[in-house]
Amino acid sequence: MTKVLLVEDDATIRVAVVRALGQRGHAVATAPDALTGLQLAVSERPEIVLLDLGLPDLDGREALRMLRAVSAVPVIVVTAAGAESDMVRALDAGADDYIVKPFGADQLDARIRAVLRRLGSEAAAGPIVVGGLVVDARARQASVDGRRLELTPREFDLLHYLAQRPDQVVSKADLLTHVWQIPYARADKTVDVHLSWLRRKLGETALEPRYLHTVRRVGVRLSAPEALETLPEQGTAA
């Protein structure tokens, strides 16, 4: 049985979700607004949170940022806005997935199981070590040379995805699909911006990289500094 917290101001939706998820073996607590939801997220310790973005007291993305400051609980954003930009902002704020209204009970149940399965397998694997970089999925913390990195949720997700694939060139399309969970758009600068922020926190630049190496027209590679001399050339420019 999974403990679910639903933060939703529409009473009709709350009743329907509680009934549907209850029939599928979940225990659902509910909150009609963001502040009540934040209190329950701390006191009840749910295994996953379903968070509506259109709340009466706080913007859902602001509530998500506040939740991320006190908890690493997985969050599925529930939104009536299907625009890609809205989804990107929600994922950047720390959501693990999103679902657009109206949705079916089976789809919601499948997304809950998929998020918990993915995060559970990542946490069970233990911290990832690449040179002086340590990425701990269970604690959602990372450090480099013993210095803790203050990362946003999306920066952590990006770093963790790359750290799982050391010495591999990962394309921007793969990053948008697997980290942001959105289709790849050729003109999208989301990946470039987050890589720039991540480099700054790692104490490096694109011109003087230590861990994050751009492979022109291909993608980015995360490698331990001491391993660079032994790597073969990859991804030469076309």
Coordinates of N, CA and C in Angstrom, one line a residue:
M1 N 0.8 -1.2 0.0 CA 0.0 0.0 0.0 C 0.9 1.2 0.0
T2 N 0.6 2.1 -0.9 CA 1.4 3.4 -1.0 C 0.6 4.5 -0.4
K3 N 1.4 5.3 0.4 CA 0.8 6.5 1.1 C 0.9 7.7 0.1
V4 N -0.2 8.2 -0.3 CA -0.3 9.2 -1.3 C -0.9 10.5 -0.7
L5 N -0.3 11.6 -0.9 CA -0.9 12.9 -0.5 C -1.3 13.7 -1.8
L6 N -2.6 14.0 -1.8 CA -3.2 14.7 -2.9 C -3.5 16.1 -2.5
V7 N -2.8 17.1 -3.1 CA -3.1 18.5 -2.8 C -3.8 19.1 -4.0
E8 N -5.2 19.3 -3.8 CA -6.1 19.7 -4.8 C -7.2 20.5 -4.2
D9 N -7.6 21.6 -4.8 CA -8.6 22.5 -4.3 C -10.0 22.1 -4.7
D10 N -10.1 21.3 -5.8 CA -11.4 20.9 -6.3 C -11.9 19.7 -5.6
A11 N -13.0 19.8 -4.8 CA -13.5 18.8 -4.0 C -14.0 17.6 -4.8
T12 N -14.5 17.8 -5.9 CA -15.0 16.7 -6.8 C -13.8 15.8 -7.2
I13 N -12.7 16.5 -7.6 CA -11.5 15.7 -8.0 C -10.9 15.0 -6.8
R14 N -10.9 15.6 -5.7 CA -10.4 14.9 -4.5 C -11.1 13.6 -4.2
V15 N -12.5 13.7 -4.2 CA -13.3 12.5 -3.9 C -13.0 11.4 -5.0
A16 N -13.0 11.8 -6.3 CA -12.8 10.9 -7.3 C -11.4 10.2 -7.3
V17 N -10.4 11.0 -7.0 CA -9.0 10.4 -6.9 C -8.9 9.5 -5.7
V18 N -9.4 9.9 -4.5 CA -9.4 9.1 -3.3 C -10.1 7.7 -3.6
R19 N -11.2 7.8 -4.2 CA -11.9 6.5 -4.5 C -11.2 5.7 -5.5
A20 N -10.7 6.3 -6.6 CA -10.0 5.5 -7.6 C -8.7 4.9 -7.1
L21 N -7.9 5.7 -6.4 CA -6.6 5.1 -5.9 C -6.8 4.2 -4.8
G22 N -7.9 4.4 -4.0 CA -8.2 3.4 -2.9 C -8.5 2.1 -3.5
Q23 N -9.3 2.1 -4.6 CA -9.6 0.8 -5.2 C -8.4 0.1 -5.8
R24 N -7.3 0.8 -6.0 CA -6.1 0.3 -6.5 C -5.0 0.0 -5.4
G25 N -5.5 0.1 -4.2 CA -4.6 -0.3 -3.1 C -3.8 0.8 -2.5
H26 N -4.1 2.1 -2.8 CA -3.3 3.2 -2.2 C -4.1 3.8 -1.0
A27 N -3.4 4.4 -0.1 CA -4.0 5.1 1.0 C -3.8 6.6 0.7
V28 N -4.9 7.4 0.6 CA -4.8 8.7 0.1 C -5.2 9.7 1.2
A29 N -4.3 10.7 1.6 CA -4.6 11.8 2.4 C -4.8 13.0 1.4
T30 N -5.6 14.0 1.8 CA -5.9 15.1 0.9 C -5.7 16.4 1.6
A31 N -5.4 17.4 0.8 CA -5.3 18.8 1.3 C -6.0 19.7 0.3
P32 N -6.8 20.7 0.7 CA -7.4 21.6 -0.2 C -6.6 22.8 -0.6
D33 N -5.4 23.0 0.0 CA -4.6 24.2 -0.4 C -3.1 23.8 -0.1
A34 N -2.3 24.7 -0.5 CA -0.8 24.5 -0.5 C -0.3 24.4 1.0
L35 N -0.7 25.3 1.8 CA -0.2 25.4 3.2 C -0.5 24.1 3.9
T36 N -1.8 23.7 3.8 CA -2.2 22.4 4.5 C -1.4 21.2 3.9
G37 N -1.2 21.3 2.6 CA -0.5 20.2 1.9 C 1.0 20.1 2.4
L38 N 1.6 21.3 2.6 CA 3.0 21.3 3.1 C 3.0 20.8 4.5
Q39 N 2.1 21.1 5.4 CA 2.0 20.6 6.7 C 1.9 19.1 6.7
L40 N 1.0 18.6 5.9 CA 0.8 17.1 5.9 C 2.0 16.4 5.3
A41 N 2.7 17.0 4.3 CA 3.8 16.4 3.7 C 4.9 16.2 4.8
V42 N 5.0 17.1 5.8 CA 6.0 16.9 6.8 C 5.5 16.0 7.9
S43 N 4.2 16.1 8.3 CA 3.7 15.3 9.4 C 3.4 13.9 9.1
E44 N 2.8 13.7 7.9 CA 2.3 12.4 7.5 C 3.4 11.5 6.7
R45 N 4.4 12.2 6.2 CA 5.5 11.5 5.5 C 4.9 10.6 4.4
P46 N 4.2 11.2 3.4 CA 3.7 10.3 2.3 C 4.9 9.8 1.4
E47 N 4.6 8.8 0.7 CA 5.6 8.2 -0.2 C 5.6 8.9 -1.6
I48 N 4.5 9.6 -1.9 CA 4.4 10.4 -3.1 C 3.4 11.5 -3.0
V49 N 3.6 12.6 -3.6 CA 2.6 13.7 -3.5 C 2.1 14.0 -4.9
L50 N 0.8 14.2 -5.0 CA 0.1 14.7 -6.3 C -0.2 16.1 -6.0
L51 N 0.4 17.0 -6.8 CA 0.3 18.5 -6.5 C -0.4 19.2 -7.6
D52 N -1.6 19.8 -7.4 CA -2.2 20.6 -8.4 C -1.5 22.0 -8.4
L53 N -1.4 22.5 -9.6 CA -0.7 23.8 -9.8 C -1.6 25.0 -9.5
G54 N -2.9 24.8 -9.7 CA -3.8 25.9 -9.5 C -4.5 25.9 -8.1
L55 N -3.7 26.3 -7.1 CA -4.2 26.2 -5.8 C -4.6 27.6 -5.3
P56 N -5.5 27.7 -4.4 CA -6.1 29.0 -4.0 C -5.2 30.0 -3.2
D57 N -4.2 29.4 -2.5 CA -3.4 30.2 -1.6 C -2.0 30.5 -2.1
L58 N -1.4 29.5 -2.8 CA -0.1 29.7 -3.4 C 0.0 29.1 -4.8
D59 N 0.8 29.7 -5.6 CA 1.1 29.1 -6.9 C 1.7 27.7 -6.7
G60 N 1.2 26.7 -7.5 CA 1.7 25.4 -7.2 C 3.2 25.2 -7.4
R61 N 3.8 26.0 -8.3 CA 5.3 25.9 -8.4 C 6.0 26.5 -7.2
E62 N 5.4 27.5 -6.6 CA 6.0 28.0 -5.4 C 5.9 27.0 -4.2
A63 N 4.7 26.4 -4.2 CA 4.5 25.4 -3.2 C 5.5 24.2 -3.4
L64 N 5.8 23.9 -4.6 CA 6.7 22.8 -4.9 C 8.1 23.2 -4.4
R65 N 8.5 24.4 -4.7 CA 9.8 24.8 -4.2 C 9.9 24.8 -2.7
M66 N 8.8 25.2 -2.0 CA 8.8 25.1 -0.6 C 8.9 23.7 -0.1
L67 N 8.2 22.8 -0.7 CA 8.2 21.4 -0.4 C 9.6 20.8 -0.6
R68 N 10.3 21.2 -1.7 CA 11.6 20.7 -2.0 C 12.6 21.1 -0.9
A69 N 12.3 22.3 -0.2 CA 13.3 22.8 0.8 C 13.3 21.9 2.0
V70 N 12.2 21.1 2.2 CA 12.1 20.3 3.5 C 11.9 18.8 3.2
S71 N 11.8 18.4 2.0 CA 11.5 17.0 1.7 C 11.9 16.6 0.3
A72 N 12.4 15.4 0.2 CA 12.8 14.8 -1.1 C 11.7 13.9 -1.6
V73 N 10.5 13.9 -1.1 CA 9.4 13.1 -1.5 C 9.1 13.3 -3.0
P74 N 8.9 12.2 -3.7 CA 8.6 12.4 -5.2 C 7.3 13.1 -5.4
V75 N 7.2 13.9 -6.4 CA 6.0 14.7 -6.7 C 5.6 14.6 -8.1
I76 N 4.3 14.3 -8.3 CA 3.7 14.3 -9.6 C 2.9 15.6 -9.7
V77 N 3.2 16.5 -10.6 CA 2.4 17.7 -10.8 C 1.1 17.4 -11.6
V78 N 0.0 17.8 -11.1 CA -1.3 17.7 -11.7 C -1.7 19.0 -12.3
T79 N -1.9 19.2 -13.6 CA -2.1 20.5 -14.1 C -3.1 20.5 -15.2
A80 N -3.9 21.5 -15.4 CA -4.8 21.7 -16.5 C -4.1 22.3 -17.7
A81 N -2.9 22.8 -17.5 CA -2.1 23.5 -18.5 C -1.2 22.5 -19.2
G82 N -1.5 22.3 -20.5 CA -0.7 21.3 -21.2 C 0.4 21.9 -22.1
A83 N 0.7 23.2 -21.9 CA 1.8 23.8 -22.7 C 3.1 23.3 -22.2
E84 N 4.0 23.1 -23.2 CA 5.3 22.6 -22.9 C 6.1 23.5 -21.9
S85 N 5.9 24.8 -22.0 CA 6.7 25.7 -21.2 C 6.2 25.5 -19.7
D86 N 4.9 25.3 -19.5 CA 4.4 25.1 -18.1 C 5.0 23.8 -17.5
M87 N 5.1 22.8 -18.4 CA 5.6 21.5 -17.9 C 7.1 21.7 -17.5
V88 N 7.9 22.4 -18.4 CA 9.3 22.6 -18.1 C 9.5 23.3 -16.8
R89 N 8.7 24.4 -16.6 CA 8.8 25.1 -15.3 C 8.5 24.3 -14.1
A90 N 7.5 23.4 -14.2 CA 7.2 22.5 -13.1 C 8.3 21.5 -12.8
L91 N 8.8 21.0 -13.9 CA 9.9 20.0 -13.7 C 11.2 20.7 -13.2
D92 N 11.4 21.9 -13.7 CA 12.6 22.6 -13.2 C 12.4 23.0 -11.7
A93 N 11.2 23.2 -11.2 CA 10.9 23.5 -9.8 C 11.1 22.3 -8.9
G94 N 11.2 21.1 -9.5 CA 11.5 19.9 -8.7 C 10.5 18.8 -8.9
A95 N 9.5 18.9 -9.8 CA 8.6 17.7 -10.0 C 9.3 16.5 -10.6
D96 N 8.8 15.4 -10.3 CA 9.4 14.1 -10.8 C 8.7 13.7 -12.1
D97 N 7.4 14.1 -12.2 CA 6.6 13.8 -13.4 C 5.4 14.8 -13.4
Y98 N 4.6 14.7 -14.4 CA 3.4 15.5 -14.5 C 2.3 14.8 -15.2
I99 N 1.1 15.2 -15.0 CA 0.0 14.6 -15.6 C -1.0 15.7 -15.9
V100 N -1.6 15.7 -17.1 CA -2.5 16.8 -17.5 C -4.0 16.4 -17.4
K101 N -4.8 17.3 -16.7 CA -6.2 17.0 -16.6 C -6.9 17.2 -18.0
P102 N -7.9 16.4 -18.3 CA -8.4 15.3 -17.5 C -7.6 14.1 -17.7
F103 N -7.6 13.2 -16.7 CA -6.8 12.0 -16.9 C -7.6 10.8 -16.3
G104 N -7.2 9.6 -16.7 CA -7.9 8.4 -16.2 C -7.2 7.9 -15.0
A105 N -7.9 7.1 -14.2 CA -7.4 6.6 -13.0 C -6.3 5.6 -13.2
D106 N -6.4 4.8 -14.3 CA -5.3 3.8 -14.6 C -4.0 4.5 -15.0
Q107 N -4.2 5.6 -15.7 CA -3.0 6.4 -16.1 C -2.3 7.0 -14.9
L108 N -3.1 7.5 -14.0 CA -2.5 8.1 -12.8 C -1.8 7.0 -11.9
D109 N -2.5 5.9 -11.8 CA -1.9 4.8 -11.0 C -0.6 4.3 -11.7
A110 N -0.6 4.2 -13.0 CA 0.7 3.8 -13.7 C 1.8 4.8 -13.5
R111 N 1.5 6.1 -13.5 CA 2.5 7.1 -13.3 C 3.1 7.0 -11.9
I112 N 2.2 6.8 -10.9 CA 2.7 6.7 -9.5 C 3.6 5.5 -9.4
R113 N 3.2 4.4 -10.0 CA 4.1 3.2 -9.9 C 5.4 3.4 -10.6
A114 N 5.4 4.1 -11.8 CA 6.6 4.3 -12.5 C 7.6 5.2 -11.8
V115 N 7.1 6.3 -11.2 CA 8.0 7.2 -10.5 C 8.6 6.5 -9.3
L116 N 7.8 5.7 -8.5 CA 8.3 5.0 -7.3 C 9.3 3.9 -7.7
R117 N 9.0 3.3 -8.8 CA 9.9 2.2 -9.3 C 11.2 2.8 -9.7
R118 N 11.2 3.9 -10.5 CA 12.4 4.5 -11.0 C 13.3 5.1 -9.9
L119 N 12.6 5.8 -8.9 CA 13.4 6.4 -7.8 C 13.9 5.3 -6.9
G120 N 13.1 4.2 -6.7 CA 13.5 3.2 -5.8 C 14.7 2.5 -6.3
S121 N 14.8 2.2 -7.6 CA 16.0 1.5 -8.2 C 17.2 2.4 -8.2
E122 N 17.0 3.7 -8.3 CA 18.2 4.6 -8.3 C 18.7 4.7 -6.9
A123 N 17.8 4.8 -5.9 CA 18.3 4.9 -4.5 C 19.0 3.6 -4.0
A124 N 18.4 2.4 -4.5 CA 19.0 1.1 -4.1 C 20.4 0.9 -4.6
A125 N 20.8 1.6 -5.7 CA 22.1 1.4 -6.2 C 23.2 2.0 -5.4
G126 N 22.9 2.9 -4.5 CA 23.9 3.6 -3.7 C 24.6 4.8 -4.4
P127 N 25.4 5.5 -3.7 CA 26.0 6.7 -4.2 C 26.9 6.4 -5.5
I128 N 26.9 7.3 -6.4 CA 27.8 7.2 -7.6 C 29.0 8.0 -7.4
V129 N 30.2 7.4 -7.6 CA 31.4 8.1 -7.4 C 32.2 8.2 -8.8
V130 N 32.5 9.4 -9.2 CA 33.2 9.7 -10.4 C 34.4 10.6 -10.1
G131 N 35.6 10.1 -9.9 CA 36.7 10.9 -9.4 C 36.3 11.5 -8.0
G132 N 36.4 12.8 -7.9 CA 36.1 13.4 -6.6 C 34.6 13.8 -6.5
L133 N 33.8 13.4 -7.5 CA 32.4 13.7 -7.5 C 31.6 12.6 -6.9
V134 N 30.7 12.9 -5.9 CA 29.8 11.8 -5.3 C 28.4 12.3 -5.5
V135 N 27.6 11.4 -6.0 CA 26.2 11.8 -6.2 C 25.3 10.7 -5.5
D136 N 24.5 11.1 -4.5 CA 23.7 10.2 -3.7 C 22.3 10.4 -4.0
A137 N 21.7 9.5 -4.8 CA 20.3 9.6 -5.2 C 19.3 9.5 -4.0
R138 N 19.7 8.7 -3.0 CA 18.8 8.5 -1.9 C 18.6 9.8 -1.1
A139 N 19.7 10.5 -0.8 CA 19.7 11.7 -0.1 C 19.5 13.0 -1.0
R140 N 19.6 12.7 -2.3 CA 19.5 13.8 -3.3 C 20.5 14.9 -3.0
Q141 N 21.7 14.4 -2.8 CA 22.9 15.3 -2.5 C 24.0 14.9 -3.3
A142 N 24.9 16.0 -3.6 CA 26.1 15.7 -4.4 C 27.2 16.6 -3.8
S143 N 28.4 16.1 -3.9 CA 29.6 16.8 -3.4 C 30.7 16.6 -4.4
V144 N 31.7 17.5 -4.4 CA 32.9 17.4 -5.3 C 34.1 17.8 -4.4
D145 N 35.0 16.9 -4.3 CA 36.2 17.1 -3.5 C 35.9 17.4 -2.1
G146 N 34.8 16.7 -1.6 CA 34.4 16.9 -0.2 C 33.5 18.1 0.1
R147 N 33.3 18.9 -1.0 CA 32.5 20.2 -0.8 C 31.0 19.9 -1.3
R148 N 30.1 20.1 -0.4 CA 28.7 19.8 -0.8 C 28.2 20.8 -1.9
L149 N 27.5 20.4 -2.9 CA 27.0 21.2 -3.9 C 25.6 21.6 -3.6
E150 N 25.3 22.9 -3.7 CA 23.9 23.4 -3.5 C 23.2 23.4 -4.8
L151 N 22.5 22.4 -5.1 CA 21.9 22.2 -6.5 C 20.4 22.4 -6.4
T152 N 19.8 22.9 -7.5 CA 18.4 22.9 -7.6 C 17.9 21.5 -7.9
P153 N 16.7 21.1 -7.7 CA 16.2 19.8 -8.1 C 16.6 19.3 -9.5
R154 N 16.4 20.3 -10.5 CA 16.7 19.9 -11.9 C 18.2 19.8 -12.1
E155 N 19.0 20.6 -11.5 CA 20.5 20.5 -11.6 C 20.9 19.1 -11.0
F156 N 20.3 18.7 -9.9 CA 20.7 17.4 -9.4 C 20.3 16.3 -10.3
D157 N 19.1 16.4 -10.9 CA 18.6 15.3 -11.8 C 19.6 15.2 -13.0
L158 N 20.0 16.4 -13.5 CA 20.9 16.4 -14.7 C 22.2 15.8 -14.3
L159 N 22.8 16.2 -13.2 CA 24.1 15.7 -12.8 C 24.0 14.1 -12.5
H160 N 22.9 13.7 -11.9 CA 22.7 12.3 -11.6 C 22.6 11.5 -12.8
Y161 N 21.9 12.0 -13.8 CA 21.7 11.2 -15.1 C 23.1 11.1 -15.8
L162 N 23.9 12.2 -15.8 CA 25.2 12.1 -16.5 C 26.1 11.2 -15.7
A163 N 26.1 11.3 -14.3 CA 27.0 10.5 -13.5 C 26.7 9.0 -13.6
Q164 N 25.5 8.6 -14.0 CA 25.1 7.2 -14.2 C 25.8 6.7 -15.5
R165 N 26.3 7.6 -16.3 CA 26.8 7.3 -17.6 C 28.2 7.9 -17.8
P166 N 29.1 7.6 -16.9 CA 30.5 8.2 -17.0 C 31.2 7.8 -18.3
D167 N 31.8 8.8 -18.9 CA 32.6 8.7 -20.1 C 31.8 8.4 -21.3
Q168 N 30.5 8.5 -21.2 CA 29.6 8.4 -22.4 C 29.1 9.8 -22.8
V169 N 29.1 10.0 -24.1 CA 28.5 11.2 -24.7 C 27.0 11.1 -24.7
V170 N 26.3 12.0 -24.0 CA 24.9 12.0 -23.9 C 24.3 13.2 -24.7
S171 N 23.4 13.0 -25.6 CA 22.9 14.0 -26.5 C 21.9 14.9 -25.7
K172 N 21.7 16.1 -26.2 CA 20.6 17.0 -25.6 C 19.3 16.4 -25.7
A173 N 19.0 15.7 -26.8 CA 17.7 15.0 -27.0 C 17.5 14.0 -25.9
D174 N 18.5 13.2 -25.5 CA 18.4 12.2 -24.4 C 18.1 12.9 -23.1
L175 N 18.8 14.0 -22.9 CA 18.7 14.8 -21.6 C 17.3 15.3 -21.5
L176 N 16.7 15.9 -22.6 CA 15.4 16.5 -22.5 C 14.4 15.4 -22.3
T177 N 14.6 14.3 -22.9 CA 13.6 13.2 -22.8 C 13.6 12.5 -21.5
H178 N 14.8 12.3 -20.9 CA 14.9 11.5 -19.7 C 15.0 12.3 -18.4
V179 N 15.6 13.5 -18.5 CA 15.7 14.4 -17.3 C 14.5 15.3 -17.2
W180 N 14.2 15.9 -18.3 CA 13.0 16.9 -18.3 C 11.7 16.2 -18.7
Q181 N 11.8 15.0 -19.3 CA 10.6 14.2 -19.7 C 9.8 15.0 -20.7
I182 N 10.4 15.7 -21.6 CA 9.7 16.4 -22.6 C 10.3 16.1 -24.0
P183 N 9.6 16.2 -25.1 CA 10.1 15.9 -26.4 C 11.3 16.9 -26.7
Y184 N 12.2 16.5 -27.5 CA 13.4 17.3 -27.8 C 12.9 18.4 -28.8
A185 N 13.3 19.6 -28.6 CA 13.1 20.8 -29.5 C 14.4 21.3 -29.9
R186 N 14.7 21.4 -31.2 CA 16.0 21.8 -31.6 C 16.5 23.2 -31.1
A187 N 15.5 24.1 -30.9 CA 15.9 25.5 -30.5 C 15.9 25.6 -29.0
D188 N 15.5 24.6 -28.3 CA 15.4 24.7 -26.8 C 16.8 24.9 -26.2
K189 N 16.9 25.9 -25.3 CA 18.2 26.2 -24.6 C 18.2 25.7 -23.2
T190 N 17.2 25.0 -22.8 CA 17.1 24.5 -21.4 C 18.3 23.8 -21.0
V191 N 18.7 22.8 -21.8 CA 19.9 22.0 -21.4 C 21.2 22.9 -21.3
D192 N 21.4 23.8 -22.3 CA 22.6 24.6 -22.2 C 22.6 25.5 -21.0
V193 N 21.5 26.1 -20.6 CA 21.4 26.9 -19.5 C 21.7 26.1 -18.2
H194 N 21.1 25.0 -18.0 CA 21.4 24.2 -16.8 C 22.8 23.6 -16.8
L195 N 23.3 23.3 -17.9 CA 24.7 22.9 -17.9 C 25.7 24.0 -17.5
S196 N 25.4 25.2 -17.9 CA 26.2 26.4 -17.5 C 26.1 26.6 -16.0
W197 N 24.9 26.5 -15.4 CA 24.7 26.6 -14.0 C 25.5 25.5 -13.2
L198 N 25.4 24.3 -13.8 CA 26.0 23.2 -13.1 C 27.5 23.3 -13.1
R199 N 28.1 23.7 -14.3 CA 29.5 23.9 -14.4 C 30.0 24.9 -13.3
R200 N 29.2 26.0 -13.2 CA 29.6 27.1 -12.2 C 29.7 26.5 -10.8
K201 N 28.8 25.6 -10.5 CA 28.8 25.1 -9.1 C 29.8 24.0 -8.9
L202 N 30.2 23.4 -10.0 CA 31.3 22.4 -10.0 C 32.7 23.1 -10.0
G203 N 32.7 24.4 -10.2 CA 34.0 25.2 -10.2 C 34.7 25.1 -11.5
E204 N 34.0 25.0 -12.6 CA 34.6 24.9 -13.9 C 33.9 25.7 -14.9
T205 N 34.4 25.8 -16.1 CA 33.7 26.5 -17.2 C 33.8 25.6 -18.5
A206 N 33.0 26.0 -19.5 CA 33.1 25.3 -20.8 C 34.4 25.3 -21.4
L207 N 35.2 26.4 -21.2 CA 36.5 26.5 -21.8 C 37.6 25.8 -21.0
E208 N 37.3 25.7 -19.7 CA 38.3 25.0 -18.8 C 37.5 23.9 -18.0
P209 N 37.0 22.8 -18.7 CA 36.2 21.8 -18.0 C 37.0 20.9 -17.1
R210 N 36.4 20.4 -16.1 CA 37.0 19.3 -15.3 C 36.2 18.0 -15.4
Y211 N 34.9 18.1 -15.2 CA 34.0 17.0 -15.3 C 33.1 17.0 -16.5
L212 N 32.5 18.2 -16.8 CA 31.5 18.2 -17.9 C 32.2 18.7 -19.2
H213 N 32.2 17.9 -20.2 CA 32.9 18.2 -21.4 C 32.0 18.2 -22.6
T214 N 31.9 19.3 -23.3 CA 31.0 19.4 -24.4 C 31.7 18.8 -25.6
V215 N 30.9 17.9 -26.3 CA 31.4 17.3 -27.6 C 30.5 18.0 -28.7
R216 N 31.2 18.8 -29.4 CA 30.5 19.7 -30.4 C 29.6 18.9 -31.3
R217 N 28.4 19.4 -31.4 CA 27.3 18.9 -32.2 C 26.9 17.5 -31.9
V218 N 27.3 17.0 -30.7 CA 26.9 15.7 -30.3 C 26.2 15.7 -28.9
G219 N 26.9 16.3 -27.9 CA 26.3 16.3 -26.6 C 27.3 16.7 -25.5
V220 N 27.2 16.0 -24.4 CA 28.0 16.3 -23.2 C 28.5 15.0 -22.6
R221 N 29.7 15.0 -22.1 CA 30.2 13.8 -21.4 C 30.7 14.2 -20.0
L222 N 30.4 13.4 -19.0 CA 30.9 13.5 -17.7 C 32.0 12.5 -17.5
S223 N 33.2 13.0 -17.1 CA 34.4 12.1 -16.9 C 35.1 12.6 -15.7
A224 N 35.8 11.7 -15.0 CA 36.7 12.1 -13.9 C 37.9 12.7 -14.5
P225 N 38.4 13.8 -13.9 CA 39.5 14.5 -14.4 C 40.7 13.7 -14.7
E226 N 41.0 12.7 -13.8 CA 42.2 11.9 -13.9 C 42.1 10.9 -15.1
A227 N 40.8 10.7 -15.5 CA 40.6 9.6 -16.6 C 40.7 10.2 -18.0
L228 N 40.8 11.5 -18.1 CA 40.7 12.1 -19.4 C 41.7 11.7 -20.4
E229 N 43.0 11.6 -19.9 CA 44.1 11.3 -20.9 C 44.0 9.9 -21.5
T230 N 43.2 9.0 -20.9 CA 43.1 7.6 -21.4 C 41.9 7.4 -22.3
L231 N 41.0 8.5 -22.4 CA 39.8 8.3 -23.2 C 40.1 8.5 -24.7
P232 N 39.5 7.7 -25.5 CA 39.6 7.9 -27.0 C 38.9 9.1 -27.4
E233 N 39.3 9.7 -28.6 CA 38.6 10.8 -29.1 C 37.2 10.4 -29.5
Q234 N 36.2 11.3 -29.2 CA 34.8 11.0 -29.5 C 34.1 12.1 -30.2
G235 N 33.2 11.9 -31.0 CA 32.3 12.9 -31.5 C 33.0 14.1 -32.2
T236 N 33.8 13.8 -33.2 CA 34.4 14.9 -33.9 C 33.4 15.7 -34.6
A237 N 33.6 17.0 -34.8 CA 32.6 17.9 -35.4 C 32.4 17.5 -36.9
A238 N 31.2 17.5 -37.3 CA 30.9 17.2 -38.7 C 31.2 18.4 -39.6

